[in-house]
Amino acid sequence: MHRPTLADVALEAGVSRALVSIVMRDVPGASDETRARVKAIAERLGYVPDQRARQLRQSSSRLLGVTFDLHQPFHGDLVEHLYTAAAEHGYDVAISAVAPSRDEPEALRALQRERCEAVVLLGSALDDAALSAGARAMPLLVVARRSGLDAVPSVRSDDRAGVGLAVDHLVSLGHRAIVHVDGGTAPGADDRRAGFRAAVERHGLGEARIVPGGSTETAGADAAEALLREGLPTAIVAFNDHGASGVLDVLVRGRHDVPGEVSVVGYDDSRLAVARQTQLTTVSQSAGDLARAAVDGVLALLDGRRPDDVVLTPELVVRQTTGPT
Amino acid sequence: MHRPTLADVALEAGVSRALVSIVMRDVPGASDETRARVKAIAERLGYVPDQRARQLRQSSSRLLGVTFDLHQPFHGDLVEHLYTAAAEHGYDVAISAVAPSRDEPEALRALQRERCEAVVLLGSALDDAALSAGARAMPLLVVARRSGLDAVPSVRSDDRAGVGLAVDHLVSLGHRAIVHVDGGTAPGADDRRAGFRAAVERHGLGEARIVPGGSTETAGADAAEALLREGLPTAIVAFNDHGASGVLDVLVRGRHDVPGEVSVVGYDDSRLAVARQTQLTTVSQSAGDLARAAVDGVLALLDGRRPDDVVLTPELVVRQTTGPT
DNA sequence: ACGTTCTACTAGAACGTTCTAGTTCCTCCT
DNA sequence: AGGAGGAACTAGAACGTTCTAGTAGAACGT
C-alpha cells in the first residue's frame, strides 16, 4: 500500500499523466470539464503531489533555506515572517535548527542536501572562512549581523543607532549614570557596545561604563549582581531582552524599584518584552521588515545581482521599565 | 553553472555513475584505490548528493516530520532531542513550524508534500476529525497530549501524577492553602486540573481552588492579579513555566516574598525555569525521554505495529521558589 | 476549399539518484 | 584443465514528476 501517484490518477481518469499534471498545477491546457473530473478523482484517491519528484524535474526548486536558533525567541518571530514573505514570491521555506547539539555547519549541510536555492542564516556565528566556504556552494545571506564578505549580503538593523535611541531616551528622562550590560561575543554585540560609547560621548556623560554580559538571562543576572556589588547606576541598557530580563529579576528580587530607582532597557522587542508582565522598554527591530528585506535580498542574489546591505532603522518602544530619575 | 552531479564526477573519474554512487554511499563494491580517487574528485568538484533524487529512487525516504510551536520553548528542547533520537535510527528530520500565521494543517501538509514517512506532532491542538484525516495519509504520533484515536498513538508524561508531585511537595512543606492557575484549553490542561483536584482531595485540603489561566506569561500574570484581589494562598501551582513566570513577576513586583510568603511551582522544566535567575521549582518532563519514546513509537508504526501509548513519570525539580509556610 | 490559429490532449524524454542483473577478470579448488 | 566463486565494475531501468514537441480536431477568415 503506497501513496497514489500521477499515473494512478491518470489511469483512473483515462487520461495521460501530463494532463493530470496540468490539472494539479492549475495551469492552462485542460477543459473545465476534465479539470473537475480529474480533481475529483485525485481527491478520492488521496493523491498529494510528490514535492521531491517535482523539484527534481524542475530546474529551480523554489525552496529557501533558513537556519535559526531553536532557543532564541526573536528567531521564532523572524522565521514566522520569513514563511509569509517567501510565500509572497512563490517560495517554500525549509527550516533547519541550530542548537547546542546541532551546530551551524550541520544545519547548513542539511539544507544543501535538500537543494535549497539559497539560504538565510539568522544571527549566524560562522566566521568568514566558514561563511565563504558555504557561499561557494549556494547563495547565502545573513540576518541580524554584519557580513565581512562581498559574496554574502547582510540584512540587519542599525545596532549603533538603536542603542543610541535607548541612551537618548534615558538622558531625556534625566539619567546620567547609565551602564551597558554588553553581549560578549554575540553577533551584533560589538556594534551595540560601540553605539553605547558613541551616545555616552555625544551626551558628555564622561567615561562609558560597560560590564560584561551575554545573550542569556543568566548572563544578565550575573551582570546585575556584579552591579549590585560595585554600585548601581540609575539606568541599565542591556544587550537584548533576555539579558534585560535577567537584570530585572535580580533587581526586583533585591527589592529595588524599577523604574523608580533604576531604569532598564532591553533590545529586540521579542515576545519576552511584550508578553511579560514586565512590560519592558526596548528597542524594536521589526521582524517583518527584516524578513521581507532578507527575502528580497536572496531573490536578488538568485537573479545574479549583488544586493546592497540593508540596514533598517530600529525604533524605541517605551513601556514601563524606564522612568524619570 | 549548476551543481555537479554523479554524472560529472563519473565522467571526470572515467567510471560509471553507479560506481560513484557506490563510493559515495560507502557500500561495498569498489576497490580502496578507486574509492579514494573518486572521493577526491567529488571533493574537488564540490559534489553534494541530491537528497531529493536519492529519496525519489529509494522506496523509503528515511525522513521523519515534526511539527512544533515556534514560540514554545519546551518544543525547542523536544525538537533538539528528536534530531538526535532520529539520527540514532538513521532517520533525517524535517521540521515544520506552527505559528499564529501558519496553522497546523498547513504545517502538516508541507511535511506530507516532502514525503515524510511519518510525522510527530508536538502538543497538537488538532481535534479528532483533523487528526484522523491526517492519519489516513501517513502515520501520526502526538507528543505531550492524549490521543483519542486508535490510529494515533501518543507519548506524554503523566500530567495528573506530575501535578500530584507538586502538591505533595507543597503539603510536605506545610502548605494547606494551595491554588492551581490552570491552562485553559491548552493540551494537557484538563489532566493537570484533574491531577490537582485529586491531590487536594487526597490530602484532605477541602475544596480545590482553581483560577482560570492559560499557557502564556500574560495569562499567568492576569491570574496572579486576580489572586491579589481575592486573597493570596500560601502556594500556587501554575499550568506551566510560562504561566509561573507571569505569576512570579506580579508577585515580586507587588513586593511579595517568594518563597517566604508565597511558594510557586511551574511545569515543564523548560529553559525558562533553569536559565532564569528565578530558579523555578518545577515539574520536569524529560525532553530526551519523550523524544526517544516518540521516535521508537513512529518506527513501530512504520513497522506495521500499533505501539502502546507511552506515559512517562515526571519528576519534581526543587529549586528556589518553594519553601516552608 | 484552404490555410491559420486555437484548444485539448498525448508520447516520451528528462531530472539525479539507486537498484537489478549482468559482464569481466582473477584466484582458488579439485 | 575446468569450473566455482568472488571482487570490481557497468548498462540500463526505475522512482514521480514536468517539459518539449507534437497531433487531432474545431473554429474562423478569405
XYZ file of C-alpha atoms (C1' of nucleotides) in Angstrom:
710
model
C 0.000 0.000 0.000
C 1.852 3.028 -1.239
C 0.800 6.564 -1.927
C -1.090 7.131 -5.171
C 0.870 8.801 -7.972
C 0.028 10.811 -11.037
C -0.098 7.593 -13.004
C -2.749 6.132 -10.717
C -4.948 9.185 -11.123
C -4.358 9.216 -14.893
C -5.293 5.565 -15.221
C -8.448 6.022 -13.196
C -9.460 9.086 -15.211
C -8.492 7.569 -18.525
C -6.188 10.425 -19.477
C -2.443 10.917 -19.752
C -0.184 11.694 -16.806
C 0.736 15.004 -18.398
C -2.862 16.110 -18.340
C -3.232 15.246 -14.681
C -0.086 17.239 -14.039
C -1.611 20.192 -15.875
C -4.758 19.959 -13.803
C -2.956 19.632 -10.492
C -0.813 22.681 -11.162
C -3.775 24.752 -12.298
C -2.016 25.765 -15.491
C -3.907 26.315 -18.756
C -4.291 23.339 -21.070
C -7.323 21.415 -19.900
C -11.050 21.870 -20.255
C -13.078 22.836 -17.238
C -14.944 19.594 -17.501
C -11.935 17.250 -17.333
C -10.360 19.557 -14.790
C -13.231 18.971 -12.402
C -13.327 15.265 -13.122
C -9.600 14.750 -12.580
C -9.601 16.803 -9.408
C -12.436 14.777 -8.002
C -10.628 11.544 -8.723
C -7.374 12.853 -7.244
C -9.246 13.859 -4.126
C -10.946 10.497 -3.880
C -7.679 8.601 -4.203
C -5.986 10.884 -1.690
C -3.375 11.959 -4.175
C -0.800 14.508 -2.950
C 1.898 15.601 -5.404
C 5.411 14.473 -4.556
C 7.429 17.588 -3.857
C 10.709 15.729 -4.320
C 9.924 14.485 -7.805
C 8.539 17.866 -8.700
C 11.660 19.723 -7.680
C 13.877 17.115 -9.251
C 12.281 17.735 -12.574
C 12.142 21.491 -12.363
C 15.424 23.274 -12.657
C 14.532 25.570 -9.777
C 13.314 24.157 -6.504
C 11.734 27.435 -5.360
C 12.901 26.465 -1.929
C 14.533 28.832 0.505
C 16.593 27.504 3.392
C 16.626 29.155 6.792
C 18.864 28.319 9.736
C 17.762 29.577 13.124
C 18.477 29.135 16.796
C 15.809 26.981 18.436
C 16.160 28.781 21.722
C 16.118 32.395 20.584
C 12.582 33.761 20.673
C 13.399 36.552 18.232
C 14.409 33.930 15.670
C 10.980 32.437 16.068
C 9.447 35.765 15.091
C 11.769 36.042 12.105
C 11.035 32.515 10.902
C 7.331 33.166 11.083
C 7.649 36.255 8.901
C 10.041 34.537 6.524
C 7.386 31.922 5.789
C 4.934 34.564 4.675
C 7.479 36.780 2.905
C 8.754 33.791 0.908
C 5.239 32.641 0.092
C 4.508 36.049 -1.416
C 7.166 35.288 -4.015
C 6.033 31.711 -4.543
C 8.842 30.248 -2.492
C 8.685 27.464 0.031
C 10.795 27.546 3.150
C 12.845 24.726 4.642
C 13.965 25.427 8.174
C 16.921 23.813 9.865
C 17.522 24.290 13.549
C 20.730 25.201 15.320
C 21.037 24.060 18.914
C 23.761 23.060 21.344
C 23.730 19.527 19.981
C 23.443 20.568 16.339
C 25.922 23.082 15.029
C 25.570 25.553 12.194
C 27.609 23.677 9.567
C 25.432 20.638 10.197
C 22.262 22.692 9.773
C 23.639 24.244 6.610
C 24.623 20.905 5.120
C 21.117 19.563 5.658
C 19.706 22.471 3.653
C 22.266 21.937 0.934
C 21.237 18.316 0.555
C 17.649 19.477 0.258
C 18.735 21.543 -2.729
C 17.597 24.881 -1.425
C 18.299 27.603 -3.932
C 19.618 29.926 -1.267
C 19.933 30.083 2.477
C 19.153 32.798 5.007
C 21.236 32.496 8.160
C 19.672 34.042 11.239
C 22.218 35.539 13.610
C 24.940 33.273 12.349
C 28.081 32.829 14.424
C 30.061 31.437 11.486
C 33.398 33.066 10.815
C 34.389 34.463 7.433
C 36.124 31.258 6.331
C 33.115 29.044 7.045
C 30.786 31.597 5.546
C 32.672 31.927 2.287
C 33.004 28.153 2.075
C 29.239 27.926 2.370
C 28.716 30.732 -0.118
C 30.708 28.831 -2.703
C 28.056 26.124 -2.702
C 24.961 28.317 -2.698
C 23.860 31.925 -2.289
C 23.922 32.938 1.358
C 22.544 35.943 3.209
C 22.974 36.744 6.886
C 20.356 38.451 9.030
C 20.933 40.398 12.241
C 24.682 40.604 11.876
C 27.288 42.136 9.642
C 28.999 40.249 6.889
C 32.613 40.928 6.126
C 32.320 39.126 2.814
C 31.485 40.573 -0.527
C 29.727 37.377 -1.555
C 27.373 37.406 1.428
C 24.997 40.349 1.799
C 23.508 41.139 5.161
C 20.201 42.445 6.445
C 20.202 43.908 9.899
C 19.033 46.855 11.820
C 21.296 49.678 12.848
C 22.512 48.451 16.211
C 24.576 51.557 16.924
C 21.617 53.809 16.272
C 19.307 51.535 18.262
C 21.420 51.727 21.392
C 21.701 55.460 20.721
C 17.911 55.739 20.866
C 17.885 53.967 24.204
C 20.513 56.280 25.654
C 18.793 59.394 24.250
C 15.566 58.311 25.901
C 17.260 57.778 29.257
C 19.119 61.079 29.079
C 15.885 62.891 28.278
C 14.480 61.381 31.484
C 17.378 62.910 33.390
C 19.672 59.893 33.696
C 23.413 60.467 33.639
C 24.746 57.310 35.310
C 23.991 54.759 32.613
C 25.581 51.329 32.298
C 25.668 48.955 29.351
C 25.483 45.228 30.056
C 27.029 44.033 26.826
C 26.525 40.938 24.701
C 30.013 39.493 24.884
C 30.797 37.747 21.623
C 27.222 37.501 20.350
C 26.521 38.717 16.799
C 25.895 42.456 16.915
C 27.403 42.917 20.375
C 30.334 44.944 19.052
C 28.061 47.397 17.292
C 25.843 47.861 20.289
C 28.837 48.443 22.512
C 30.199 50.996 20.058
C 26.793 52.650 19.825
C 26.680 52.937 23.580
C 30.153 54.533 23.705
C 29.230 56.990 20.987
C 25.976 58.001 22.650
C 27.603 58.471 26.044
C 30.233 60.676 24.466
C 27.641 62.609 22.457
C 25.794 63.478 25.656
C 29.012 64.261 27.511
C 28.385 61.708 30.248
C 32.066 61.041 30.823
C 33.668 57.610 30.653
C 31.291 54.929 29.286
C 30.640 52.232 31.889
C 30.289 48.792 30.349
C 30.048 45.491 32.201
C 30.478 42.091 30.546
C 27.220 40.259 29.928
C 25.904 37.930 27.233
C 22.784 36.974 25.347
C 21.132 34.863 28.026
C 19.116 35.598 31.133
C 21.769 34.124 33.371
C 24.387 36.399 31.841
C 22.149 39.386 32.509
C 21.503 38.248 36.053
C 25.194 37.743 36.744
C 25.963 41.216 35.433
C 23.239 42.713 37.613
C 24.710 41.049 40.668
C 28.091 42.472 39.837
C 26.462 45.904 39.561
C 24.806 45.484 42.953
C 28.229 44.880 44.474
C 30.008 47.639 42.580
C 27.301 50.256 42.846
C 24.061 50.637 40.933
C 23.683 53.217 38.172
C 20.317 54.901 37.647
C 19.810 53.195 34.284
C 20.891 49.996 32.533
C 20.925 49.280 28.809
C 21.032 45.532 28.248
C 22.278 43.744 25.141
C 18.900 42.153 24.468
C 15.561 41.355 26.086
C 16.876 38.115 27.507
C 19.662 39.912 29.275
C 17.328 42.665 30.449
C 15.027 40.022 31.848
C 17.841 38.583 33.946
C 18.799 42.039 35.130
C 15.204 42.773 36.089
C 14.839 39.583 38.055
C 17.861 40.316 40.192
C 16.832 43.916 40.770
C 13.237 43.197 41.637
C 14.105 40.289 43.900
C 16.637 42.570 45.607
C 13.768 44.938 46.384
C 14.926 47.621 44.015
C 12.196 49.675 42.434
C 12.009 49.588 38.642
C 11.728 52.164 37.210
C 11.667 54.282 40.379
C 15.229 53.553 41.423
C 16.707 52.018 38.270
C 15.505 52.106 34.667
C 16.119 49.132 32.373
C 16.056 48.978 28.574
C 16.142 45.775 26.508
C 16.691 45.126 22.831
C 14.709 43.142 20.224
C 11.112 43.655 21.284
C 10.723 39.915 21.343
C 7.687 38.232 22.817
C 9.608 38.274 26.036
C 9.274 42.050 26.201
C 5.677 42.225 25.094
C 4.073 39.267 26.759
C 5.816 39.552 30.065
C 4.153 41.436 32.755
C 7.452 43.271 32.922
C 6.379 45.499 30.034
C 9.969 46.096 29.097
C 11.045 49.304 27.415
C 13.055 48.027 24.485
C 14.431 48.726 21.040
C 12.372 47.128 18.337
C 13.774 45.623 15.188
C 10.760 44.849 13.060
C 10.893 41.135 12.381
C 8.513 41.614 9.452
C 10.682 44.234 7.777
C 13.845 42.242 8.335
C 12.240 39.123 6.893
C 10.938 40.919 3.826
C 14.302 42.562 3.208
C 16.032 39.203 3.610
C 13.755 37.535 1.075
C 14.187 40.413 -1.376
C 17.933 40.098 -0.873
C 18.205 36.400 -1.633
C 15.917 36.755 -4.634
C 18.269 39.438 -5.961
C 21.203 37.097 -5.364
C 19.458 34.350 -7.286
C 18.903 36.860 -10.033
C 22.646 37.288 -10.252
C 22.722 40.724 -8.669
C 24.589 41.623 -5.509
C 22.024 43.419 -3.363
C 23.111 46.248 -1.126
C 23.462 45.508 2.525
C 20.266 46.555 4.215
C 20.415 48.437 7.473
C 16.996 49.156 8.931
C 16.407 51.859 11.467
C 15.202 50.488 14.778
C 12.550 52.100 16.938
C 12.325 52.694 20.623
C 9.288 51.193 22.321
C 8.702 52.838 25.666
C 6.899 50.640 28.165
C 7.138 50.525 31.896
C 10.706 49.809 32.902
C 12.013 53.310 32.316
C 11.120 56.493 34.155
C 12.500 59.819 35.305
C 15.497 59.680 37.593
C 26.567 26.994 -13.720
C 24.720 24.272 -11.904
C 25.665 21.912 -9.147
C 27.812 18.959 -10.135
C 26.018 15.607 -10.318
C 27.034 11.986 -10.124
C 27.492 12.010 -13.874
C 30.005 14.850 -13.699
C 32.072 13.022 -11.121
C 31.815 9.776 -13.085
C 32.961 11.449 -16.289
C 35.902 13.088 -14.578
C 36.932 9.826 -12.929
C 36.334 7.756 -16.029
C 33.971 5.347 -14.273
C 30.245 4.664 -14.328
C 27.702 6.655 -12.352
C 26.771 3.504 -10.460
C 30.288 3.158 -9.172
C 30.391 6.724 -7.967
C 27.097 6.084 -6.216
C 28.623 3.060 -4.531
C 31.593 5.082 -3.377
C 29.528 7.996 -2.090
C 27.309 5.714 -0.031
C 30.261 3.786 1.401
C 28.731 0.477 0.445
C 30.853 -2.499 -0.620
C 31.577 -2.885 -4.315
C 34.597 -0.706 -5.078
C 38.326 -1.104 -4.562
C 40.031 1.065 -1.986
C 42.054 2.628 -4.720
C 39.162 3.883 -6.878
C 37.260 4.734 -3.728
C 39.951 7.202 -2.748
C 40.292 8.563 -6.258
C 36.555 9.109 -6.741
C 36.181 10.726 -3.344
C 39.000 13.126 -4.105
C 37.403 14.112 -7.394
C 33.991 14.539 -5.795
C 35.525 16.735 -3.152
C 37.341 18.808 -5.743
C 34.217 19.355 -7.808
C 32.217 20.218 -4.706
C 29.764 17.403 -5.305
C 26.961 17.040 -2.764
C 24.448 14.230 -3.303
C 20.921 15.357 -4.148
C 18.710 14.250 -1.311
C 15.586 14.627 -3.427
C 16.730 12.351 -6.198
C 18.008 9.891 -3.647
C 14.718 9.672 -1.829
C 12.778 9.562 -5.034
C 14.640 6.468 -6.075
C 14.568 4.733 -2.743
C 11.254 3.407 -1.636
C 11.730 4.774 1.875
C 12.710 8.380 2.432
C 14.012 7.780 5.953
C 12.587 11.169 6.752
C 10.623 11.979 9.880
C 8.392 15.034 10.003
C 7.951 17.107 13.141
C 5.514 19.943 13.715
C 6.242 22.275 16.606
C 5.210 25.623 18.014
C 7.826 28.253 17.221
C 7.090 30.146 20.385
C 7.052 27.332 22.903
C 10.493 26.884 24.477
C 9.759 23.339 25.557
C 9.106 22.415 21.938
C 12.577 23.679 21.150
C 14.004 21.222 23.647
C 11.936 18.406 22.180
C 12.963 19.189 18.611
C 16.601 19.189 19.587
C 16.306 15.742 21.123
C 14.231 14.460 18.226
C 17.063 15.292 15.841
C 19.468 13.103 17.770
C 16.986 10.342 18.548
C 16.052 10.085 14.872
C 19.676 10.143 13.778
C 20.352 7.139 16.011
C 17.988 5.164 13.801
C 19.363 6.593 10.565
C 16.465 8.954 10.099
C 16.568 12.566 8.999
C 14.158 15.096 10.450
C 12.151 17.713 8.599
C 10.675 20.321 10.873
C 7.663 22.449 10.082
C 6.705 25.341 12.288
C 3.300 26.239 13.677
C 2.741 29.896 14.485
C -0.141 32.334 14.622
C 0.195 32.975 10.879
C 0.751 29.324 9.974
C -1.729 26.791 11.240
C -1.250 23.123 11.972
C -2.939 21.714 8.864
C -0.671 23.914 6.757
C 2.417 22.663 8.592
C 1.244 19.083 8.219
C 0.579 19.455 4.511
C 4.087 20.776 3.944
C 5.517 17.653 5.557
C 3.255 15.461 3.502
C 4.494 17.028 0.286
C 8.023 16.336 1.461
C 7.082 12.665 1.630
C 7.948 12.166 5.251
C 7.326 8.576 6.246
C 5.664 9.627 9.470
C 5.000 12.761 11.467
C 5.397 13.582 15.141
C 3.065 16.346 16.302
C 4.272 18.274 19.312
C 1.462 19.452 21.571
C -1.019 19.373 18.737
C -4.299 21.220 19.104
C -5.959 19.291 16.254
C -9.287 17.715 17.008
C -10.060 14.062 16.422
C -11.508 14.666 12.979
C -8.471 16.542 11.693
C -6.157 14.065 13.340
C -7.766 11.020 11.813
C -7.874 12.735 8.431
C -4.130 13.279 8.713
C -3.537 9.759 9.931
C -5.202 8.397 6.829
C -2.424 9.905 4.726
C 0.538 8.935 6.893
C 1.415 7.516 10.304
C 0.977 10.149 13.004
C 2.027 10.264 16.640
C 1.238 13.002 19.136
C 3.542 14.100 21.917
C 2.594 15.837 25.150
C -1.109 15.244 24.830
C -3.611 12.421 24.798
C -4.953 10.920 21.624
C -8.491 9.722 21.482
C -7.814 7.823 18.293
C -6.783 4.257 17.931
C -4.754 5.101 14.829
C -2.696 7.756 16.562
C -0.528 6.701 19.488
C 0.619 9.273 21.993
C 3.715 9.865 24.057
C 3.342 12.097 27.054
C 4.173 12.321 30.648
C 1.693 11.680 33.396
C 0.259 15.131 33.927
C -2.001 14.074 36.771
C 0.883 12.497 38.638
C 3.118 15.489 37.887
C 0.747 17.960 39.458
C 0.348 15.479 42.300
C 4.097 15.623 42.925
C 3.936 19.397 43.099
C 1.083 19.329 45.608
C 2.762 16.608 47.703
C 5.894 18.725 47.886
C 3.958 21.802 48.971
C 1.966 19.884 51.582
C 5.165 18.408 52.991
C 6.369 21.993 53.434
C 3.288 22.734 55.494
C 1.102 24.410 52.882
C -2.658 23.901 53.024
C -3.951 26.883 51.040
C -2.866 25.912 47.541
C -4.258 27.327 44.306
C -3.987 25.993 40.772
C -3.671 28.517 37.949
C -4.894 26.300 35.130
C -4.052 26.094 31.435
C -7.475 26.818 29.997
C -7.888 24.861 26.761
C -4.203 24.057 26.215
C -3.289 20.403 25.542
C -2.867 18.652 28.861
C -4.688 21.304 30.876
C -7.580 19.004 31.688
C -5.289 16.345 33.091
C -3.367 18.794 35.198
C -6.580 20.243 36.581
C -7.849 16.788 37.419
C -4.497 15.911 38.991
C -4.740 18.975 41.180
C -8.250 18.108 42.290
C -7.247 14.563 43.114
C -4.189 15.629 45.104
C -6.123 18.211 47.070
C -8.696 15.612 47.961
C -6.068 13.017 48.830
C -4.535 15.416 51.341
C -7.896 16.455 52.698
C -7.390 20.133 51.927
C -11.061 20.824 51.360
C -12.480 22.335 48.193
C -9.874 22.645 45.382
C -9.312 26.276 44.460
C -8.667 26.739 40.745
C -8.424 30.034 38.873
C -8.539 30.344 35.096
C -5.139 30.886 33.459
C -3.503 29.826 30.224
C -0.193 28.839 28.697
C 1.322 32.312 28.402
C 3.039 34.665 30.772
C 0.289 37.234 30.431
C -2.293 34.636 31.373
C -0.262 33.801 34.462
C 0.128 37.444 35.345
C -3.582 38.119 34.962
C -4.390 35.183 37.201
C -1.939 36.417 39.828
C -3.559 39.825 39.838
C -6.925 38.219 40.349
C -5.451 36.309 43.288
C -4.062 39.508 44.789
C -7.550 40.956 44.755
C -9.315 37.851 46.019
C -6.762 36.879 48.631
C -3.422 35.160 48.249
C -2.939 31.498 49.093
C 0.378 30.312 50.526
C 1.238 28.344 47.413
C 0.461 28.420 43.687
C 0.758 25.590 41.181
C 0.887 27.017 37.658
C -0.025 25.221 34.450
C 3.471 25.616 33.030
C 6.714 27.556 33.449
C 5.440 30.366 31.275
C 2.442 30.847 33.474
C 4.533 30.554 36.632
C 6.842 33.197 35.271
C 3.953 35.629 34.852
C 2.722 34.826 38.341
C 6.172 35.433 39.769
C 6.526 38.781 38.075
C 3.317 40.091 39.520
C 4.116 38.780 42.989
C 7.657 40.064 43.110
C 6.745 43.451 41.701
C 3.988 43.637 44.281
C 6.666 43.203 46.959
C 5.568 39.744 47.967
C 8.325 37.472 49.166
C 8.816 34.272 47.160
C 9.089 31.734 48.681
C 8.795 33.376 52.122
C 5.196 34.494 51.700
C 4.068 32.507 48.679
C 5.551 29.421 47.029
C 5.260 28.933 43.258
C 5.643 25.757 41.193
C 5.876 25.621 37.398
C 5.643 22.769 34.932
C 7.947 21.637 32.078
C 11.404 22.456 33.372
C 11.975 24.452 30.207
C 14.958 26.698 29.782
C 12.775 29.359 31.280
C 12.935 27.593 34.623
C 16.608 26.712 34.511
C 18.197 29.747 32.939
C 16.186 32.353 34.737
C 17.513 33.789 37.842
C 14.128 32.808 39.220
C 15.308 29.234 39.755
C 11.792 27.964 39.494
C 10.699 24.839 41.301
C 9.006 22.883 38.559
C 7.881 19.513 37.318
C 10.250 18.101 34.729
C 9.170 16.095 31.742
C 12.413 14.799 30.308
C 12.529 16.083 26.741
C 15.130 13.455 25.905
C 12.976 10.574 27.138
C 9.867 11.908 25.410
C 11.776 12.333 22.149
C 13.234 8.845 22.267
C 9.873 7.310 23.058
C 8.287 9.276 20.220
C 10.864 8.051 17.696
C 10.505 4.468 18.912
C 6.758 4.868 18.553
C 6.749 6.092 14.976
C 9.246 3.438 13.956
C 6.917 0.819 15.382
C 4.054 2.371 13.417
C 6.101 2.216 10.240
C 6.768 -1.394 11.057
C 3.039 -2.003 10.976
C 2.659 -2.369 14.718
C 0.450 -0.221 16.933
C 2.729 0.826 19.786
C 1.312 1.262 23.243
C 0.658 4.782 24.422
C 3.634 5.863 26.469
C 3.106 7.713 29.706
C 6.340 8.762 31.358
C 6.572 9.605 35.010
C 7.550 13.209 35.577
C 9.939 14.358 38.283
C 9.822 17.231 40.670
C 12.786 19.588 40.487
C 13.019 21.635 43.650
C 14.705 24.992 43.175
C 14.179 28.221 44.971
C 10.573 29.304 44.552
C 9.150 26.933 47.138
C 9.752 26.929 50.894
C 8.106 26.168 54.242
C 4.984 28.072 55.011
C -11.506 24.787 -50.168
C -7.514 26.070 -47.794
C -4.643 27.803 -44.564
C -4.286 29.690 -39.835
C -4.974 29.671 -35.113
C -6.786 27.949 -31.120
C -7.988 24.329 -27.634
C -7.484 19.852 -25.628
C -4.866 16.499 -25.332
C -0.601 12.842 -25.575
C 4.050 10.397 -26.158
C 8.284 10.297 -24.483
C 12.385 12.364 -22.669
C 14.446 14.423 -18.773
C 15.825 15.459 -13.758
C 19.815 12.784 -10.339
C 19.836 9.121 -7.987
C 19.814 3.763 -6.743
C 18.764 -0.898 -7.989
C 18.878 -5.166 -10.707
C 21.134 -8.029 -13.483
C 24.682 -8.542 -15.751
C 29.918 -8.923 -17.516
C 34.768 -9.305 -16.939
C 38.639 -10.981 -14.892
C 41.194 -13.008 -11.275
C 42.022 -16.699 -7.791
C 41.390 -20.997 -5.813
C 39.975 -25.823 -5.563
C 39.779 -30.430 -7.294
C 42.119 -28.352 -17.254
C 37.749 -26.961 -15.842
C 34.904 -24.944 -13.247
C 33.179 -22.253 -8.939
C 33.190 -18.191 -6.523
C 34.241 -13.627 -5.672
C 35.681 -8.889 -6.486
C 35.278 -4.816 -9.383
C 32.818 -2.781 -12.334
C 28.807 -1.343 -15.886
C 24.353 -0.806 -18.683
C 20.000 0.422 -18.263
C 15.665 0.661 -15.927
C 13.205 2.782 -12.298
C 11.338 6.447 -8.943
C 7.202 10.548 -9.828
C 7.153 14.441 -11.704
C 7.347 18.349 -15.611
C 8.724 19.769 -20.107
C 9.070 19.707 -25.128
C 7.221 18.757 -29.218
C 3.914 17.181 -31.122
C -1.307 15.548 -33.004
C -6.193 15.829 -33.815
C -9.994 18.447 -34.328
C -12.806 22.629 -34.192
C -13.492 27.485 -35.430
C -12.557 31.202 -38.329
C -11.370 34.257 -42.249
C -10.716 34.725 -47.072
